[in-house]
Amino acid sequence: SKEFSQFLGALEEYNPTFPENLTRYYMERAGFSVKDERILKLVSLAADKAMSQIIYEAKQVATLRQHGNKSAKRKSDRTNESFEIDDLEASLSQFRIYIRKKKRKTEA
């Protein structure tokens, strides 16, 4: 179809955030042999989308943690927000990805 051809054309011009060599490495490590470069770009695009969603959700969690539900805060006050592992952990859990934390050894 015309729409699919347009999509493939746009995909060829797309420069993924994740290099195609990195995508190929992980696909091969998972047992996939990729000969079509369009598949690599498509998987890279999906990885970009997933990463964007995870980062966006983590930022939302960080904002809520730091500012609560105070909507009166000005946007300029939010430029120095910090990002913590707990924010990322909460974001990832929404995608059913869970982080196992190593137990720290305490000194006696």
Coordinates of N, CA, C and O in Angstrom, one line a residue:
S1 N 0.8 -1.2 0.0 CA 0.0 0.0 0.0 C 0.9 1.2 0.0 O 2.1 1.2 0.3
K2 N 0.3 2.4 -0.3 CA 1.0 3.6 -0.4 C 1.5 4.1 1.0 O 2.7 4.5 1.1
E3 N 0.7 3.9 2.0 CA 1.1 4.3 3.3 C 2.3 3.5 3.8 O 3.2 4.0 4.5
F4 N 2.3 2.2 3.5 CA 3.4 1.3 4.0 C 4.7 1.7 3.2 O 5.8 1.8 3.8
S5 N 4.6 2.0 1.9 CA 5.7 2.5 1.2 C 6.3 3.8 1.7 O 7.5 4.0 1.8
Q6 N 5.4 4.7 2.1 CA 5.8 6.0 2.7 C 6.5 5.7 4.0 O 7.5 6.4 4.4
F7 N 6.0 4.8 4.8 CA 6.6 4.4 6.1 C 8.0 3.9 5.9 O 8.9 4.3 6.6
L8 N 8.2 3.0 4.9 CA 9.5 2.4 4.7 C 10.5 3.5 4.2 O 11.6 3.5 4.5
G9 N 10.0 4.4 3.4 CA 10.8 5.5 2.9 C 11.3 6.4 4.1 O 12.4 6.8 4.2
A10 N 10.4 6.7 5.0 CA 10.7 7.5 6.2 C 11.7 6.7 7.1 O 12.6 7.3 7.7
L11 N 11.5 5.4 7.2 CA 12.3 4.5 8.0 C 13.8 4.6 7.5 O 14.7 4.6 8.3
E12 N 13.9 4.6 6.2 CA 15.3 4.6 5.6 C 16.0 5.9 5.9 O 17.2 5.9 6.1
E13 N 15.3 7.0 6.1 CA 15.9 8.3 6.4 C 16.1 8.4 7.9 O 16.8 9.3 8.4
Y14 N 15.5 7.6 8.7 CA 15.5 7.7 10.2 C 16.9 7.3 10.7 O 17.5 6.3 10.3
N15 N 17.5 8.1 11.6 CA 18.7 7.8 12.3 C 18.4 7.5 13.7 O 18.1 8.4 14.5
P16 N 18.5 6.2 14.0 CA 18.1 5.8 15.4 C 19.0 6.3 16.5 O 20.2 6.5 16.2
T17 N 18.5 6.5 17.7 CA 19.3 6.8 18.8 C 20.3 5.7 19.1 O 21.4 5.9 19.4
F18 N 19.7 4.5 19.0 CA 20.6 3.3 19.3 C 21.2 2.9 18.0 O 20.5 2.6 17.0
P19 N 22.5 2.9 17.9 CA 23.2 2.5 16.6 C 22.8 1.1 16.2 O 22.5 0.2 17.0
E20 N 22.7 1.0 14.9 CA 22.3 -0.3 14.3 C 23.2 -1.4 14.7 O 22.7 -2.6 14.8
N21 N 24.5 -1.2 14.9 CA 25.4 -2.2 15.3 C 25.0 -2.7 16.7 O 25.1 -3.9 17.0
L22 N 24.6 -1.8 17.6 CA 24.2 -2.2 18.9 C 22.9 -3.1 18.8 O 22.8 -4.1 19.5
T23 N 22.0 -2.6 18.0 CA 20.7 -3.4 17.8 C 21.0 -4.8 17.3 O 20.5 -5.8 17.7
R24 N 21.9 -4.8 16.2 CA 22.3 -6.1 15.6 C 22.9 -7.0 16.7 O 22.6 -8.2 16.8
Y25 N 23.8 -6.5 17.5 CA 24.5 -7.2 18.5 C 23.5 -7.9 19.5 O 23.5 -9.1 19.7
Y26 N 22.5 -7.1 20.0 CA 21.6 -7.7 20.9 C 20.6 -8.6 20.2 O 20.1 -9.6 20.8
M27 N 20.2 -8.4 19.0 CA 19.4 -9.3 18.3 C 20.1 -10.6 18.0 O 19.5 -11.7 18.2
E28 N 21.4 -10.6 17.6 CA 22.1 -11.8 17.4 C 22.3 -12.5 18.7 O 22.3 -13.8 18.8
R29 N 22.6 -11.8 19.8 CA 22.7 -12.4 21.1 C 21.5 -13.1 21.5 O 21.5 -14.1 22.2
A30 N 20.3 -12.6 21.1 CA 19.0 -13.3 21.4 C 18.7 -14.4 20.4 O 17.7 -15.1 20.6
G31 N 19.6 -14.6 19.4 CA 19.4 -15.7 18.5 C 18.8 -15.3 17.2 O 18.4 -16.2 16.4
F32 N 18.7 -14.0 16.8 CA 18.1 -13.6 15.6 C 19.2 -13.2 14.6 O 20.2 -12.5 15.0
S33 N 19.1 -13.7 13.4 CA 20.0 -13.3 12.3 C 19.3 -12.3 11.4 O 18.2 -12.6 10.9
V34 N 19.9 -11.1 11.3 CA 19.2 -10.0 10.6 C 20.0 -9.7 9.3 O 21.1 -9.3 9.4
K35 N 19.3 -9.8 8.2 CA 19.9 -9.5 6.9 C 19.3 -8.2 6.3 O 19.9 -7.5 5.5
D36 N 18.1 -7.9 6.7 CA 17.4 -6.7 6.2 C 17.6 -5.5 7.1 O 17.2 -5.6 8.3
E37 N 18.3 -4.5 6.6 CA 18.6 -3.3 7.4 C 17.3 -2.6 7.9 O 17.4 -2.0 9.0
R38 N 16.3 -2.7 7.2 CA 15.0 -2.1 7.6 C 14.5 -2.7 8.9 O 13.9 -2.0 9.8
I39 N 14.7 -4.0 9.1 CA 14.3 -4.6 10.4 C 15.1 -4.0 11.5 O 14.6 -3.8 12.6
L40 N 16.4 -3.9 11.3 CA 17.3 -3.3 12.3 C 16.8 -1.9 12.7 O 16.7 -1.5 13.9
K41 N 16.5 -1.1 11.7 CA 16.0 0.3 12.0 C 14.6 0.2 12.7 O 14.4 1.0 13.6
L42 N 13.8 -0.7 12.3 CA 12.5 -0.8 12.9 C 12.6 -1.2 14.4 O 11.9 -0.6 15.3
V43 N 13.5 -2.1 14.7 CA 13.7 -2.5 16.1 C 14.4 -1.4 16.9 O 14.0 -1.1 18.0
S44 N 15.3 -0.7 16.2 CA 15.9 0.5 16.9 C 14.8 1.6 17.2 O 14.9 2.2 18.2
L45 N 13.9 1.8 16.3 CA 12.8 2.7 16.5 C 11.9 2.3 17.6 O 11.6 3.1 18.5
A46 N 11.6 1.0 17.7 CA 10.9 0.5 18.9 C 11.6 0.7 20.2 O 11.0 1.1 21.2
A47 N 12.9 0.5 20.2 CA 13.8 0.7 21.4 C 13.8 2.2 21.7 O 13.7 2.6 22.9
D48 N 13.8 3.1 20.8 CA 13.8 4.5 21.0 C 12.5 4.9 21.7 O 12.4 5.6 22.7
K49 N 11.4 4.3 21.2 CA 10.0 4.6 21.7 C 9.9 4.1 23.1 O 9.4 4.9 24.0
A50 N 10.4 2.9 23.4 CA 10.3 2.4 24.7 C 11.1 3.2 25.7 O 10.7 3.5 26.8
M51 N 12.4 3.6 25.3 CA 13.2 4.4 26.1 C 12.6 5.7 26.4 O 12.6 6.2 27.6
S52 N 12.0 6.3 25.4 CA 11.4 7.6 25.6 C 10.2 7.5 26.6 O 10.1 8.4 27.5
Q53 N 9.4 6.5 26.5 CA 8.3 6.3 27.5 C 8.8 6.1 28.9 O 8.3 6.6 29.8
I54 N 9.9 5.3 29.0 CA 10.4 5.0 30.4 C 11.0 6.3 31.0 O 10.7 6.6 32.2
I55 N 11.7 7.0 30.2 CA 12.3 8.3 30.7 C 11.2 9.3 31.1 O 11.3 10.0 32.1
Y56 N 10.2 9.4 30.2 CA 9.1 10.3 30.5 C 8.4 9.9 31.8 O 8.1 10.8 32.6
E57 N 8.1 8.6 31.9 CA 7.4 8.2 33.2 C 8.3 8.4 34.4 O 7.8 8.8 35.4
A58 N 9.6 8.2 34.3 CA 10.5 8.4 35.4 C 10.5 9.9 35.8 O 10.6 10.2 37.0
K59 N 10.5 10.7 34.8 CA 10.5 12.2 35.1 C 9.2 12.6 35.8 O 9.2 13.4 36.7
Q60 N 8.1 12.0 35.4 CA 6.8 12.3 36.1 C 6.8 11.8 37.5 O 6.4 12.5 38.4
V61 N 7.4 10.7 37.8 CA 7.5 10.1 39.1 C 8.4 11.1 39.9 O 8.1 11.4 41.1
A62 N 9.6 11.5 39.3 CA 10.5 12.4 40.0 C 9.8 13.7 40.4 O 10.0 14.3 41.5
T63 N 9.0 14.3 39.4 CA 8.3 15.5 39.6 C 7.3 15.4 40.8 O 7.3 16.2 41.7
L64 N 6.6 14.3 40.8 CA 5.6 14.1 41.9 C 6.3 13.9 43.2 O 5.9 14.4 44.2
R65 N 7.4 13.2 43.2 CA 8.2 13.0 44.4 C 8.7 14.3 45.0 O 8.7 14.6 46.2
Q66 N 9.2 15.1 44.1 CA 9.9 16.4 44.6 C 8.9 17.5 44.8 O 9.2 18.3 45.7
H67 N 7.8 17.5 44.1 CA 6.9 18.7 44.3 C 5.5 18.3 44.8 O 4.7 19.2 44.9
G68 N 5.3 17.0 45.0 CA 4.0 16.6 45.4 C 3.0 16.9 44.3 O 3.3 16.9 43.1
N69 N 1.8 17.2 44.6 CA 0.8 17.6 43.7 C 0.6 19.1 43.6 O -0.5 19.6 43.2
K70 N 1.6 19.9 44.0 CA 1.5 21.3 43.9 C 1.6 21.8 42.5 O 2.6 21.8 41.9
S71 N 0.5 22.2 41.9 CA 0.5 22.7 40.6 C 0.8 24.2 40.5 O 0.9 24.7 39.4
A72 N 1.0 24.8 41.6 CA 1.3 26.2 41.7 C 2.8 26.5 41.4 O 3.1 27.7 41.2
K73 N 3.6 25.5 41.4 CA 5.0 25.7 41.1 C 5.2 26.2 39.7 O 4.6 25.7 38.7
R74 N 6.1 27.1 39.5 CA 6.3 27.6 38.1 C 7.3 26.6 37.4 O 8.1 26.0 38.1
K75 N 7.2 26.6 36.1 CA 8.0 25.7 35.3 C 9.5 25.9 35.6 O 10.3 25.0 35.6
S76 N 9.9 27.2 35.7 CA 11.3 27.5 35.9 C 11.8 27.0 37.2 O 13.0 26.7 37.3
D77 N 10.9 26.7 38.2 CA 11.4 26.1 39.4 C 11.7 24.6 39.3 O 12.4 24.1 40.1
R78 N 11.3 24.1 38.2 CA 11.5 22.6 38.0 C 12.7 22.3 37.1 O 12.9 21.1 36.8
T79 N 13.5 23.2 36.8 CA 14.7 22.9 35.9 C 15.8 22.2 36.6 O 16.6 21.5 36.0
N80 N 15.8 22.2 38.0 CA 16.9 21.5 38.7 C 16.4 20.2 39.4 O 16.9 19.9 40.4
E81 N 15.5 19.5 38.8 CA 15.0 18.3 39.4 C 16.1 17.2 39.3 O 16.8 17.2 38.3
S82 N 16.1 16.4 40.3 CA 17.1 15.3 40.3 C 16.4 14.0 40.0 O 15.2 13.9 40.2
F83 N 17.1 13.1 39.4 CA 16.6 11.8 39.0 C 17.2 10.8 39.8 O 18.4 10.7 39.9
E84 N 16.4 9.9 40.5 CA 17.0 8.9 41.3 C 16.6 7.5 40.9 O 15.6 7.3 40.1
I85 N 17.3 6.5 41.3 CA 17.1 5.1 40.9 C 15.7 4.7 41.3 O 15.0 3.9 40.5
D86 N 15.1 5.2 42.4 CA 13.7 4.9 42.7 C 12.7 5.4 41.7 O 11.7 4.7 41.5
D87 N 13.0 6.5 41.1 CA 12.1 7.1 40.0 C 12.2 6.1 38.8 O 11.1 5.8 38.3
L88 N 13.4 5.7 38.5 CA 13.5 4.8 37.3 C 12.9 3.4 37.6 O 12.2 2.9 36.8
E89 N 13.1 3.0 38.9 CA 12.5 1.7 39.3 C 11.0 1.7 39.2 O 10.3 0.8 38.7
A90 N 10.4 2.8 39.6 CA 8.9 3.0 39.5 C 8.4 3.0 38.1 O 7.4 2.4 37.7
S91 N 9.2 3.7 37.3 CA 8.8 3.8 35.8 C 8.9 2.4 35.2 O 8.0 2.0 34.4
L92 N 10.0 1.8 35.4 CA 10.2 0.4 34.8 C 9.2 -0.6 35.2 O 8.7 -1.4 34.4
S93 N 8.7 -0.5 36.5 CA 7.7 -1.4 37.0 C 6.4 -1.3 36.2 O 5.7 -2.2 36.1
Q94 N 6.1 -0.1 35.7 CA 4.9 0.1 34.9 C 5.0 -0.7 33.6 O 4.0 -1.0 33.0
F95 N 6.2 -1.0 33.2 CA 6.4 -1.8 32.0 C 6.8 -3.3 32.3 O 7.3 -4.0 31.5
R96 N 6.5 -3.6 33.6 CA 6.8 -5.0 34.1 C 8.3 -5.3 34.0 O 8.7 -6.5 33.7
I97 N 9.1 -4.3 34.2 CA 10.6 -4.6 34.3 C 11.0 -4.2 35.7 O 10.7 -3.1 36.2
Y98 N 11.6 -5.2 36.4 CA 11.9 -5.0 37.8 C 13.4 -5.1 38.0 O 14.1 -5.9 37.5
I99 N 13.8 -4.2 38.9 CA 15.2 -4.1 39.2 C 15.5 -4.8 40.5 O 14.8 -4.6 41.5
R100 N 16.5 -5.7 40.5 CA 16.9 -6.3 41.8 C 18.0 -5.5 42.4 O 19.0 -5.3 41.7
K101 N 17.8 -5.1 43.6 CA 18.8 -4.4 44.3 C 19.7 -5.3 45.0 O 19.2 -6.2 45.7
K102 N 21.0 -5.1 44.9 CA 21.9 -5.9 45.7 C 21.9 -5.4 47.2 O 21.8 -4.2 47.4
K103 N 22.0 -6.4 48.1 CA 22.0 -6.0 49.5 C 23.4 -5.5 49.8 O 24.4 -6.1 49.4
R104 N 23.5 -4.4 50.5 CA 24.8 -3.8 50.8 C 25.3 -4.5 52.1 O 24.5 -4.8 53.0
K105 N 26.6 -4.7 52.1 CA 27.2 -5.3 53.3 C 27.4 -4.2 54.3 O 27.9 -3.1 54.0
T106 N 27.0 -4.4 55.5 CA 27.1 -3.4 56.6 C 28.4 -3.8 57.4 O 28.7 -4.9 57.6
E107 N 29.1 -2.7 57.7 CA 30.3 -2.9 58.5 C 29.9 -3.1 60.0 O 29.0 -2.5 60.5
A108 N 30.6 -4.1 60.6 CA 30.3 -4.4 62.0 C 31.1 -3.5 63.0 O 32.0 -2.9 62.7

